Short mmCIF file of C-alpha atoms in Angstrom, two decimals:
data_model
loop_
_atom_site.label_atom_id
_atom_site.label_comp_id
_atom_site.label_asym_id
_atom_site.label_seq_id
_atom_site.Cartn_x
_atom_site.Cartn_y
_atom_site.Cartn_z
CA MET A 1029 0.00 0.00 0.00
CA ALA A 1030 1.34 3.40 -0.95
CA LYS A 1031 1.88 6.03 1.70
CA ARG A 1032 0.36 9.43 1.21
CA GLY A 1033 2.73 11.70 -0.70
CA GLU A 1034 5.02 8.94 -1.98
CA GLU A 1035 6.65 9.44 -5.36
CA ASP A 1036 8.66 7.34 -7.77
CA ARG A 1037 12.12 8.52 -8.89
CA TYR A 1038 13.99 7.21 -11.92
CA THR A 1039 17.62 8.02 -12.67
CA ILE A 1040 18.02 8.16 -16.45
CA PRO A 1041 21.44 8.13 -18.14
CA VAL A 1042 21.58 10.83 -20.82
CA THR A 1043 23.87 12.48 -23.33
CA PRO A 1044 24.64 16.16 -22.67
CA GLY A 1045 22.67 18.39 -25.04
CA ALA A 1046 20.15 15.66 -25.95
CA LYS A 1047 16.56 16.69 -26.57
CA LEU A 1048 14.24 14.35 -24.69
CA GLN A 1049 10.51 13.91 -24.33
CA LEU A 1050 9.31 12.21 -21.16
CA GLU A 1051 5.72 11.06 -20.89
CA VAL A 1052 3.66 9.31 -18.23
CA GLN A 1053 1.05 6.99 -19.73
CA ALA A 1054 -1.66 6.13 -17.21
CA GLN A 1055 -5.10 7.26 -18.35
CA ARG A 1056 -4.91 5.13 -21.53
CA PHE A 1057 -4.49 2.06 -19.29
CA GLY A 1058 -7.56 2.94 -17.26
CA SER A 1059 -5.44 4.02 -14.30
CA THR A 1060 -6.86 6.61 -11.93
CA LEU A 1061 -3.40 8.19 -11.43
CA ASP A 1062 -3.59 11.96 -11.87
CA GLY A 1063 0.12 12.13 -12.56
CA VAL A 1064 2.55 14.97 -12.15
CA LEU A 1065 5.92 14.62 -13.86
CA ALA A 1066 9.05 16.58 -12.95
CA VAL A 1067 12.53 16.28 -14.43
CA LEU A 1068 15.49 17.24 -12.26
CA GLY A 1069 19.11 17.78 -13.17
CA PRO A 1070 21.82 15.75 -11.42
CA THR A 1071 22.08 18.33 -8.61
CA GLY A 1072 18.31 18.36 -8.04
CA ASP A 1073 17.57 21.55 -9.94
CA GLY A 1074 14.21 21.57 -11.77
CA LEU A 1075 14.46 21.30 -15.55
CA ALA A 1076 10.76 20.85 -16.41
CA SER A 1077 7.42 19.79 -14.93
CA ASN A 1078 3.87 19.17 -16.11
CA ASP A 1079 0.53 18.09 -14.72
CA ASP A 1080 -1.85 17.56 -17.66
CA ARG A 1081 -1.65 17.69 -21.42
CA PRO A 1082 -4.67 18.80 -23.44
CA GLY A 1083 -7.32 16.08 -23.49
CA THR A 1084 -5.66 13.83 -20.89
CA SER A 1085 -4.60 13.83 -17.27
CA ASP A 1086 -1.28 12.28 -18.34
CA PRO A 1087 1.73 14.63 -18.15
CA ALA A 1088 4.62 15.02 -20.59
CA VAL A 1089 7.61 17.35 -20.83
CA ASP A 1090 10.27 18.23 -23.38
CA VAL A 1091 13.75 18.74 -21.95
CA THR A 1092 17.12 19.72 -23.35
CA VAL A 1093 19.76 18.03 -21.21
CA PRO A 1094 22.25 20.50 -19.70
CA ALA A 1095 25.76 20.42 -21.19
CA ASP A 1096 27.27 19.18 -17.92
CA ALA A 1097 24.72 16.40 -17.18
CA ASN A 1098 25.12 12.68 -17.77
CA GLN A 1099 21.90 11.80 -15.97
CA VAL A 1100 18.51 13.31 -15.13
CA ILE A 1101 15.95 12.26 -12.56
CA ALA A 1102 12.30 11.77 -13.51
CA VAL A 1103 9.89 12.14 -10.60
CA VAL A 1104 6.32 10.81 -10.88
CA ARG A 1105 3.75 11.59 -8.21
CA ASP A 1106 -0.01 11.70 -7.85
CA LEU A 1107 -1.54 15.19 -7.91
CA ASN A 1108 -3.81 14.25 -5.02
CA GLY A 1109 -0.90 12.99 -2.90
CA GLN A 1110 -2.10 9.38 -2.82
CA GLY A 1111 1.32 7.88 -3.57
CA VAL A 1112 2.01 6.00 -6.80
CA VAL A 1113 2.63 2.39 -5.79
CA ASP A 1114 -1.02 1.40 -6.24
CA PHE A 1115 -1.36 2.96 -9.72
CA THR A 1116 -0.59 1.47 -13.11
CA TYR A 1117 1.50 3.68 -15.41
CA SER A 1118 4.44 3.68 -17.81
CA LEU A 1119 7.17 6.27 -18.07
CA VAL A 1120 8.28 6.67 -21.68
CA VAL A 1121 11.52 8.48 -22.54
CA ARG A 1122 12.15 9.44 -26.17
CA ASP A 1123 15.36 10.85 -27.62
CA MET A 1124 13.96 13.41 -30.08
CA ASN A 1125 17.24 13.39 -32.05
CA ARG A 1126 16.65 9.76 -33.03
CA PRO A 1127 14.01 8.67 -35.51
#
């Protein structure tokens, strides 16, 4: 059982200067997660965040990786603070420089 306010954190290896799109897919699976997605740099500084995209409660962000970063941290949490362990979702990371 998830504890109130819990969040999931994913450390993602990256190439400096890469253009990434990160997306939480939950609503399409029938999940009740009202996701919030944040991307942090390696020192914890905020690079991007999003709550909802038009037409869905699933968040997505576009990020350009800082020149001095070899990893970023994706943070997924529930907008209502219910924790995320009990929700079904996928985190998709796309390198926009690759077809």
